[in-house]
């Protein structure tokens, strides 16, 4: 019975490979849909924080002149939008649109005693224009909060009395300053309002606000704070759904801020309800706005090209310079990064982008995509089962069967989790199977007995290099097809468990190389356990542990790089138009070439392939960043393979020279 089971497990590998091939074919239309989606939006919107600009202007001798001058300069450099926050009474006061008084101030001005039980806010409008624009706004805001407002005049100037303390009145947010908005629109800027969730949700006021936004050409809003508008009241009022209906009615979308420490609460729900009318936004902090011009230009250009960013948000802040004895800001620096000499806008335009109001991706979703994904799912499970078969052949069919049952269960509970799980299994299986087949091929070639010439070893190494890369990249179509959703592209849904992709293929390749040598696994483990531990072993393990820690800290979005490496990255970007991963073409791929070449002659050189597995896993991991265009990820991988091949051949030439020198001179050294 056991022998029959073993036979069926061994025979099933052939059919599993067929399933993998069918899955790859089924993924092609899905990949085509994703690539059409990724090329459907090419407009880039550069947004400047208007509040930051007005604050910087307030430190100048002539604030209004400075503000107008910088607005014109920013527009010429490529900034086409201004972000406007919800205004407060205090903002209107600072802008000179109103003058506010306390009850005590009014009593003093009228030379009478102040009422003992009154602490109201008295408002006088600066002129008729301000009164016409702001009075309705102030009335609606405070009356909606059940705060009484009544008319008041002072020296013939129209005003209001708000029956709450100035400290409280100053905190209540209203619509963005309509007068400033009108002025910015007259200069040709688009408006990106920033909305908060600080007040109870009011559908009537919100609709009035969105109608005003639509009249002013607003196409996208940005949220301020930790939650979206309406989130706090959603449990009782279902305010998110109500807000989404208004956004759809007025054709206004959202901007998703990249790399927030914590997603804004309610954003995903709102994005789903507005059919993902969302674009990704890169926010440059006021601190980073002082970086050198070239660094900023690189950031802007790479954000649009590499990460599907369609909105760039610029901040500035005034700072005191003791060295120059004046107050400075970073507006000049930002202008130079966008225009000359940084030329960020020009670089973006060369890549096919154009300045304008950011547009969402037009999702291409073929009607047969759901059925194709089912076939891709089977192919991913087959790939995983093949990987299992190389380690425990008796579990091949069981792994496939359990995978089917588990996938069905996960689909019922959480279909997104099922897709991610299968994509991860395929992503791990591809590089692992590729490395195992490479190791087996090398052992078979070496055990055939005949010693290969240098030329033959070089040809075999090249064939093996291409074959291994193709097998590793065979996992990519499964990842793309299974995770083909706009929610992943917008990073509203994360591909979790990618850390395992960084580790498991390398670990499994090491296990195979150490313990699967054509003899009993038990014997290999026993031999390892009986091996004496020397100081050299301890040092080697410490070095491996340190290298592993460094590898993990450098992997993913949290990794940091030195200034020297940043310069090198920028050089690669400028030289090739796309930057391959350093760990691939500088280390892993050359080590694969050198390791395979040496292992065809020297048995212990096979251990170099453990480190080389990093490159195979890294190629697949590049495609796990769903927010990066698939075509760009492919370019990065192929360029890394090409450069790695060149460096690997150089390493072989160096080895051959050193080996020749050793053969020639070592007898003399021994004498």
XYZ file of C-alpha atoms in Angstrom:
671
model
C 0.000 0.000 0.000
C 2.779 2.413 0.963
C 4.692 1.638 -2.249
C 1.560 2.345 -4.285
C 1.068 5.636 -2.451
C 4.714 6.533 -3.138
C 4.221 5.714 -6.806
C 1.167 7.954 -7.129
C 2.944 10.793 -5.358
C 5.948 10.503 -7.665
C 3.782 10.201 -10.793
C 1.680 13.212 -9.741
C 4.608 15.608 -10.136
C 4.223 15.481 -13.921
C 0.535 16.462 -13.702
C 1.293 19.144 -11.161
C 3.769 20.733 -13.584
C 1.041 20.680 -16.249
C -1.289 22.453 -13.799
C 1.409 25.074 -13.175
C 1.756 25.633 -16.933
C -2.033 25.946 -17.350
C -2.121 28.383 -14.423
C 0.571 30.479 -16.092
C -1.426 30.618 -19.324
C -4.585 31.583 -17.427
C -2.728 34.435 -15.720
C -1.809 36.171 -18.992
C -5.195 37.912 -19.603
C -5.312 38.974 -15.938
C -1.809 40.466 -16.178
C -2.854 42.269 -19.379
C -5.807 43.797 -17.508
C -3.537 45.026 -14.726
C -1.098 46.624 -17.165
C -3.964 48.416 -18.930
C -5.155 49.680 -15.555
C -1.676 50.939 -14.619
C -1.330 52.963 -17.822
C -4.785 54.591 -17.571
C -3.722 57.520 -15.378
C -0.843 59.791 -16.363
C -1.708 63.169 -14.810
C 0.380 64.362 -11.858
C -0.915 67.003 -9.460
C 1.604 69.007 -7.430
C -0.053 70.438 -4.325
C 1.345 73.104 -2.005
C 0.153 73.630 1.563
C -1.456 77.101 1.463
C -1.462 77.449 5.243
C 2.317 76.871 5.319
C 2.775 79.483 2.607
C 0.704 82.112 4.435
C 2.600 81.410 7.644
C 5.921 81.868 5.838
C 4.584 85.120 4.351
C 3.605 86.408 7.794
C 7.308 86.697 8.691
C 8.004 89.034 5.775
C 7.902 92.840 5.794
C 5.189 92.843 3.106
C 3.272 89.557 3.609
C 0.716 90.008 0.810
C 3.350 90.971 -1.765
C 5.510 88.005 -0.744
C 2.523 85.640 -0.911
C 1.530 86.751 -4.416
C 5.119 86.579 -5.643
C 5.634 83.027 -4.344
C 2.293 81.866 -5.742
C 3.351 83.037 -9.206
C 6.786 81.412 -8.888
C 5.330 78.120 -7.649
C 2.861 78.027 -10.522
C 5.623 78.628 -13.075
C 7.657 75.797 -11.502
C 4.780 73.321 -11.917
C 2.687 73.581 -8.734
C -0.894 73.473 -9.969
C -2.929 73.061 -6.762
C -3.219 74.569 -3.292
C -4.308 72.587 -0.246
C -6.740 74.537 1.925
C -7.677 73.550 5.461
C -11.053 74.081 7.061
C -11.037 77.623 8.380
C -11.733 78.763 11.925
C -12.743 82.080 13.353
C -9.166 82.457 14.508
C -7.931 81.966 10.915
C -10.290 84.711 9.712
C -9.023 86.956 12.510
C -5.352 86.349 11.614
C -6.125 87.000 7.938
C -7.660 90.384 8.844
C -11.110 89.428 7.613
C -12.731 89.917 11.025
C -11.957 91.555 14.347
C -13.053 89.728 17.480
C -13.770 91.021 20.954
C -14.643 89.542 24.304
C -17.583 90.680 26.422
C -15.150 92.611 28.591
C -13.615 94.329 25.524
C -17.053 95.510 24.341
C -17.996 96.757 27.806
C -14.759 98.741 27.989
C -15.302 100.228 24.509
C -18.874 101.210 25.389
C -17.741 102.448 28.828
C -20.124 100.306 30.812
C -19.897 97.453 33.271
C -19.393 93.967 31.880
C -22.306 91.551 32.521
C -21.367 89.201 35.354
C -22.660 86.032 33.673
C -21.624 86.521 30.049
C -18.545 85.386 28.121
C -19.491 85.779 24.456
C -17.535 86.295 21.241
C -18.180 89.552 19.384
C -17.291 89.690 15.681
C -16.916 92.685 13.393
C -16.324 92.140 9.658
C -13.471 94.104 8.091
C -15.586 95.264 5.140
C -18.727 94.522 3.142
C -17.046 91.878 0.942
C -15.910 89.899 3.969
C -19.339 90.228 5.576
C -21.114 88.878 2.490
C -18.733 85.916 2.164
C -18.267 84.949 5.809
C -21.469 85.855 7.635
C -23.569 82.980 6.183
C -20.692 80.588 6.855
C -20.355 81.572 10.505
C -24.110 81.516 11.062
C -24.552 78.008 9.606
C -21.604 76.564 11.518
C -22.561 77.777 14.984
C -26.322 77.350 14.678
C -25.770 73.738 13.548
C -23.974 73.239 16.868
C -26.921 74.781 18.780
C -24.891 77.888 19.608
C -26.983 81.022 19.377
C -25.818 83.782 17.001
C -27.355 87.253 16.746
C -26.568 90.381 14.722
C -24.430 93.199 16.115
C -22.912 96.401 14.781
C -19.978 98.455 15.939
C -19.295 101.957 14.632
C -21.425 101.252 11.599
C -19.626 98.000 10.761
C -21.704 94.822 10.470
C -20.982 92.092 13.018
C -22.262 89.098 14.970
C -22.435 87.951 18.571
C -21.651 84.254 19.051
C -22.907 83.109 22.425
C -19.888 81.064 23.416
C -16.454 81.927 24.714
C -13.769 83.095 22.260
C -11.597 80.098 23.253
C -14.415 77.748 22.219
C -15.466 79.723 19.151
C -11.934 79.767 17.740
C -11.846 75.941 17.618
C -14.937 75.345 15.483
C -13.954 74.390 11.886
C -15.837 75.803 8.895
C -15.479 75.629 5.143
C -12.119 76.733 3.703
C -11.810 80.502 3.379
C -14.055 81.313 0.361
C -12.279 84.618 -0.340
C -8.823 83.000 -0.424
C -10.244 80.179 -2.528
C -11.612 82.689 -5.037
C -8.249 84.458 -5.211
C -6.369 81.194 -5.785
C -8.816 80.111 -8.470
C -8.349 83.465 -10.234
C -4.595 82.693 -10.372
C -5.304 79.357 -12.045
C -4.756 77.006 -9.099
C -6.894 73.947 -8.414
C -8.088 73.515 -4.825
C -7.520 70.426 -2.674
C -9.584 70.854 0.515
C -8.454 69.206 3.755
C -11.371 67.974 5.836
C -11.449 66.858 9.465
C -13.710 64.723 11.646
C -13.665 67.070 14.628
C -17.374 68.025 14.625
C -20.510 65.851 14.647
C -21.373 64.815 11.105
C -24.051 67.000 9.490
C -25.320 65.789 6.122
C -26.878 69.129 5.150
C -23.743 71.170 5.867
C -21.531 68.551 4.232
C -23.612 68.611 1.048
C -23.488 72.394 1.007
C -19.699 72.218 1.360
C -19.264 69.637 -1.406
C -21.551 71.622 -3.723
C -19.323 74.640 -3.114
C -16.258 72.510 -3.833
C -17.719 71.302 -7.116
C -18.410 74.888 -8.196
C -14.736 75.642 -7.530
C -13.508 72.725 -9.639
C -12.529 70.465 -6.731
C -11.938 66.859 -7.822
C -10.238 65.414 -4.756
C -10.170 65.958 -1.000
C -7.579 65.090 1.604
C -8.346 64.251 5.216
C -6.631 65.809 8.189
C -6.063 63.845 11.392
C -6.459 60.169 12.269
C -9.896 59.550 10.755
C -12.021 60.498 7.768
C -14.994 62.806 8.014
C -17.984 60.984 9.479
C -16.050 58.123 11.066
C -16.757 59.101 14.692
C -20.529 59.107 14.151
C -20.639 56.168 11.765
C -21.740 53.545 14.288
C -24.898 55.474 15.190
C -25.549 57.571 12.104
C -24.092 55.441 9.272
C -22.401 58.666 8.262
C -19.677 57.085 6.099
C -22.234 55.669 3.686
C -24.062 59.017 3.639
C -20.808 60.893 3.000
C -19.873 58.451 0.219
C -23.209 59.119 -1.535
C -22.438 62.823 -1.518
C -18.931 62.258 -2.869
C -20.367 60.172 -5.709
C -23.070 62.757 -6.370
C -20.567 65.588 -6.741
C -17.905 63.432 -8.433
C -15.252 64.114 -5.804
C -12.606 61.513 -4.961
C -10.014 61.017 -2.220
C -6.258 61.104 -1.835
C -4.517 58.310 0.103
C -1.391 59.503 1.908
C 1.578 57.164 1.421
C 3.407 55.591 4.383
C 1.197 56.790 7.214
C 2.131 55.151 10.515
C -1.512 54.201 10.908
C -4.177 54.298 8.169
C -6.823 56.975 8.629
C -9.798 55.282 10.297
C -12.704 54.724 7.920
C -10.691 55.432 4.762
C -10.957 51.916 3.318
C -14.718 51.811 3.848
C -15.157 55.201 2.217
C -12.847 54.266 -0.691
C -14.869 51.104 -1.353
C -18.167 53.013 -1.298
C -16.921 55.550 -3.866
C -15.716 52.751 -6.165
C -12.033 53.474 -5.454
C -12.040 56.991 -6.862
C -8.710 57.351 -5.049
C -5.172 58.385 -5.984
C -1.981 57.908 -3.987
C -0.252 60.962 -2.524
C 3.368 61.460 -1.498
C 3.730 64.020 1.278
C 7.051 65.848 1.652
C 7.441 67.115 5.217
C 8.586 70.653 5.964
C 11.750 69.140 7.464
C 12.569 67.188 4.280
C 11.780 70.218 2.115
C 15.230 71.575 3.037
C 17.070 68.596 1.502
C 19.333 69.275 -1.453
C 17.667 69.967 -4.785
C 18.829 66.770 -6.551
C 17.567 64.533 -3.730
C 14.145 66.178 -3.821
C 13.951 65.968 -7.610
C 14.800 62.249 -7.453
C 12.113 61.690 -4.836
C 9.434 63.369 -6.922
C 10.394 61.627 -10.166
C 10.671 58.181 -8.561
C 7.399 58.552 -6.665
C 5.436 58.963 -9.883
C 7.355 56.391 -11.917
C 8.063 53.674 -9.356
C 5.120 53.845 -6.938
C 2.119 54.971 -8.987
C 1.948 58.255 -7.044
C -0.211 60.846 -8.762
C -0.192 63.645 -6.174
C 2.884 65.325 -4.664
C 2.180 67.336 -1.513
C 4.737 69.997 -0.547
C 5.139 71.563 2.890
C 7.327 74.397 4.104
C 7.907 76.131 7.414
C 9.658 79.353 8.451
C 12.849 78.908 10.443
C 15.263 81.283 12.145
C 18.761 81.285 10.670
C 21.243 82.606 13.199
C 24.079 82.359 10.663
C 22.263 84.626 8.201
C 20.400 86.633 10.876
C 17.014 86.262 9.201
C 13.879 84.135 8.970
C 14.024 81.645 6.073
C 11.725 79.124 4.414
C 12.231 76.329 1.877
C 10.039 77.684 -0.948
C 13.084 78.556 -3.105
C 14.515 75.071 -2.556
C 11.263 73.401 -3.637
C 10.973 75.602 -6.733
C 14.538 74.744 -7.778
C 13.849 71.013 -7.318
C 10.759 71.162 -9.553
C 12.276 73.523 -12.109
C 15.937 74.143 -12.835
C 18.383 72.788 -11.780
C 16.528 69.769 -10.307
C 14.158 69.453 -13.293
C 11.768 67.064 -11.520
C 8.841 68.165 -13.696
C 10.871 67.726 -16.872
C 11.956 64.243 -15.744
C 8.337 63.269 -15.085
C 7.246 64.552 -18.479
C 10.001 62.514 -20.167
C 8.440 59.403 -18.603
C 5.082 60.206 -20.209
C 3.421 62.050 -17.322
C 1.707 65.435 -17.614
C 0.726 68.046 -15.044
C -2.978 68.311 -14.252
C -5.615 67.261 -11.750
C -4.845 63.716 -10.637
C -7.176 61.069 -12.016
C -7.906 57.611 -10.580
C -6.893 54.472 -12.448
C -9.591 53.188 -14.753
C -9.830 49.583 -13.599
C -9.901 47.033 -16.414
C -11.648 43.905 -15.193
C -12.520 41.366 -17.883
C -15.667 39.345 -17.373
C -13.730 36.061 -17.426
C -11.168 37.205 -14.848
C -12.947 35.455 -11.970
C -12.819 32.103 -13.767
C -9.218 32.572 -14.825
C -8.259 33.267 -11.213
C -9.703 29.871 -10.218
C -7.338 28.195 -12.692
C -4.457 30.339 -11.419
C -5.363 29.251 -7.886
C -4.992 25.581 -8.860
C -1.658 26.348 -10.514
C -0.389 28.077 -7.347
C -1.370 25.054 -5.240
C 0.353 22.758 -7.734
C 3.534 24.847 -7.511
C 3.473 24.560 -3.725
C 2.878 20.788 -3.896
C 5.862 20.407 -6.246
C 8.026 22.191 -3.686
C 6.775 19.833 -0.970
C 7.554 16.844 -3.193
C 11.270 17.668 -3.217
C 11.439 17.500 0.568
C 8.791 14.911 1.551
C 7.619 13.055 -1.585
C 5.008 11.079 0.367
C 3.113 14.308 1.170
C 2.804 15.623 -2.409
C -0.834 14.688 -3.059
C -1.805 15.349 0.561
C -0.368 18.880 0.323
C -2.435 19.548 -2.805
C -5.613 18.123 -1.263
C -5.188 20.026 2.009
C -4.462 23.160 -0.007
C -7.757 22.803 -1.850
C -9.726 22.284 1.362
C -7.942 25.137 3.135
C -8.475 27.486 0.194
C -12.176 26.690 0.096
C -12.471 27.389 3.827
C -10.546 30.647 3.598
C -12.618 31.754 0.615
C -15.753 31.508 2.752
C -14.179 33.296 5.718
C -12.023 35.872 3.948
C -11.428 35.681 0.198
C -8.725 38.370 0.366
C -6.771 36.314 2.901
C -7.078 33.253 0.647
C -5.652 35.179 -2.329
C -2.781 36.494 -0.248
C -2.027 33.063 1.208
C -1.876 31.359 -2.182
C 0.135 34.213 -3.707
C 2.628 33.858 -0.853
C 2.876 30.071 -1.286
C 3.528 30.498 -5.013
C 6.057 33.278 -4.369
C 8.000 31.051 -1.950
C 7.708 27.953 -4.121
C 9.104 29.505 -7.319
C 12.600 30.490 -6.068
C 12.813 27.411 -3.827
C 12.024 24.934 -6.615
C 14.346 26.834 -8.978
C 17.255 26.594 -6.542
C 16.603 22.917 -5.797
C 16.598 22.029 -9.499
C 19.810 24.035 -9.957
C 21.502 22.150 -7.093
C 20.302 18.783 -8.421
C 21.514 19.615 -11.948
C 24.978 20.560 -10.680
C 25.257 17.349 -8.650
C 24.169 15.207 -11.588
C 26.687 16.894 -13.924
C 29.493 16.471 -11.381
C 28.622 12.859 -10.573
C 28.677 11.854 -14.242
C 32.421 11.525 -13.811
C 33.834 13.313 -16.852
C 35.604 16.543 -15.922
C 34.212 19.499 -17.833
C 36.459 22.036 -19.509
C 36.338 25.702 -18.530
C 34.289 26.499 -21.632
C 31.831 23.666 -20.953
C 31.423 24.753 -17.323
C 30.820 28.320 -18.453
C 28.131 27.240 -20.941
C 26.463 24.994 -18.341
C 26.554 27.836 -15.812
C 24.908 30.247 -18.245
C 22.167 27.708 -19.100
C 21.601 27.047 -15.403
C 21.480 30.788 -14.642
C 18.793 31.428 -17.266
C 16.833 28.300 -16.328
C 16.834 29.165 -12.623
C 15.772 32.768 -13.266
C 12.891 31.616 -15.496
C 11.690 29.125 -12.875
C 11.886 31.737 -10.113
C 10.031 34.304 -12.197
C 7.379 31.677 -12.973
C 5.982 32.499 -9.519
C 5.390 36.126 -10.541
C 2.316 35.624 -12.783
C 0.591 33.831 -9.880
C 1.329 36.757 -7.533
C 0.126 39.339 -10.057
C -3.021 37.450 -11.050
C -4.108 36.505 -7.520
C -3.540 40.029 -6.193
C -4.938 41.887 -9.185
C -7.118 44.356 -7.298
C -7.077 48.143 -7.251
C -7.137 47.951 -3.438
C -3.607 46.448 -3.517
C -2.382 48.980 -6.082
C -3.586 51.816 -3.843
C -2.075 50.052 -0.772
C -5.504 50.058 0.879
C -5.018 46.315 1.222
C -1.561 45.006 2.120
C 0.113 41.812 0.880
C 0.971 40.386 4.282
C 3.565 37.770 5.116
C 6.110 39.051 2.599
C 8.807 38.749 5.305
C 8.535 34.980 4.847
C 9.381 35.447 1.173
C 12.647 37.111 2.212
C 13.641 34.184 4.438
C 12.029 30.863 3.485
C 13.500 30.295 -0.026
C 17.000 30.883 1.367
C 16.330 28.686 4.404
C 14.795 25.884 2.320
C 17.632 26.029 -0.209
C 20.089 25.678 2.689
C 18.155 22.715 4.098
C 18.225 20.997 0.728
C 21.919 21.634 0.146
C 22.892 20.418 3.625
C 20.648 17.381 4.021
C 19.528 16.167 0.587
C 22.734 14.746 -0.861
C 21.416 11.518 -2.278
C 21.834 9.620 1.006
C 19.639 9.197 4.087
C 18.469 12.486 5.632
C 18.706 10.829 9.044
C 22.327 9.986 8.348
C 23.125 13.550 7.288
C 21.509 14.983 10.432
C 23.318 12.452 12.606
C 26.622 13.340 10.953
C 25.977 17.032 11.576
C 25.127 16.424 15.235
C 28.362 14.458 15.732
C 30.506 17.194 14.148
C 32.754 18.857 16.768
C 32.007 22.556 17.323
C 35.160 24.595 16.870
C 35.932 28.265 17.431
C 35.838 28.683 13.652
C 32.270 27.356 13.645
C 31.229 29.854 16.314
C 32.805 32.746 14.405
C 31.170 31.594 11.168
C 27.740 31.352 12.829
C 28.170 34.812 14.361
C 29.058 36.254 10.956
C 26.072 34.501 9.339
C 23.746 35.778 12.086
C 25.045 39.339 11.686
C 24.704 39.139 7.892
C 21.165 37.753 8.259
C 20.186 40.534 10.639
C 21.594 43.159 8.272
C 19.757 41.558 5.345
C 16.433 41.665 7.198
C 16.890 45.260 8.391
C 17.671 46.367 4.842
C 14.703 44.533 3.357
C 11.324 46.188 2.898
C 10.108 49.756 3.267
C 11.650 50.220 6.698
C 15.197 49.710 5.447
C 17.598 52.645 5.607
C 20.434 53.515 3.251
C 23.613 55.546 3.554
C 24.301 58.758 1.622
C 26.912 56.926 -0.479
C 24.372 54.293 -1.475
C 21.820 56.989 -2.299
C 24.326 58.553 -4.700
C 24.955 55.126 -6.263
C 21.209 54.495 -6.596
C 20.718 57.844 -8.304
C 23.559 57.035 -10.696
C 21.892 53.739 -11.665
C 18.554 55.473 -12.096
C 20.022 58.121 -14.373
C 22.160 55.636 -16.307
C 19.520 52.954 -16.969
C 16.212 54.712 -16.319
C 15.393 52.062 -13.729
C 17.279 50.957 -10.631
C 18.004 47.235 -10.134
C 18.286 45.959 -6.583
C 21.840 46.116 -5.246
C 21.582 42.787 -3.418
C 20.672 41.113 -6.702
C 23.237 42.375 -9.211
C 26.074 43.206 -6.801
C 25.927 40.075 -4.656
C 23.419 37.285 -5.266
C 23.491 36.937 -9.063
C 27.309 37.112 -9.386
C 27.542 34.563 -6.561
C 25.176 32.259 -8.455
C 27.354 32.488 -11.586
C 30.597 31.983 -9.652
C 29.094 29.353 -7.322
C 27.599 27.243 -10.118
C 30.807 27.471 -12.160
C 32.932 26.349 -9.210
C 30.441 23.733 -7.968
C 30.644 21.926 -11.302
C 34.232 21.131 -10.305
C 34.514 21.625 -6.535
C 31.882 19.940 -4.362
C 31.894 22.380 -1.458
C 31.369 25.408 -3.689
C 27.671 24.422 -3.770
C 27.266 26.274 -0.438
C 27.652 29.572 -2.301
C 24.236 28.928 -3.829
C 22.611 29.405 -0.404
C 23.521 33.102 -0.535
C 22.675 33.196 -4.242
C 19.095 32.217 -3.335
C 18.663 35.776 -2.029
C 18.657 37.019 -5.607
C 15.981 34.580 -6.740
C 13.706 35.480 -3.817
C 14.381 39.188 -4.326
C 13.265 39.085 -7.967
C 9.883 37.693 -6.942
C 9.675 40.052 -3.967
C 9.958 43.029 -6.354
C 6.597 42.066 -7.832
C 5.090 41.718 -4.357
C 5.149 45.542 -4.226
C 1.799 45.757 -5.999
C 1.849 49.573 -5.990
C 4.791 49.470 -8.426
C 3.994 49.036 -12.135
C 4.488 45.428 -13.246
C 6.430 46.486 -16.366
C 8.849 48.484 -14.217
C 9.354 45.552 -11.818
C 10.146 43.306 -14.788
C 12.668 45.849 -16.094
C 14.356 45.971 -12.685
C 14.595 42.194 -12.531
C 15.945 41.741 -16.072
C 18.477 44.544 -15.656
C 19.645 42.993 -12.383
C 20.087 39.642 -14.128
C 22.068 41.244 -16.954
C 24.402 43.226 -14.700
C 24.737 40.231 -12.360
C 25.789 38.062 -15.316
C 28.499 40.550 -16.293
C 29.847 40.770 -12.739
C 29.637 36.989 -12.371
C 31.718 36.437 -15.514
C 34.260 38.955 -14.215
C 34.387 36.978 -10.954
C 35.028 33.759 -12.914
C 37.845 35.391 -14.899
C 39.430 36.628 -11.663
C 39.115 33.137 -10.163
C 40.677 31.484 -13.195
C 43.611 33.891 -13.041
C 44.090 33.292 -9.311
C 43.702 29.529 -9.753
C 46.312 29.554 -12.536
C 48.706 31.578 -10.388
C 48.207 29.184 -7.474
C 48.889 26.114 -9.609
C 52.017 27.718 -10.982
C 53.478 29.151 -7.794
C 52.163 26.921 -4.981
C 54.810 24.170 -5.577
C 57.550 26.783 -5.174
C 55.926 28.087 -1.965
C 55.761 24.563 -0.544
C 59.488 24.084 -1.222
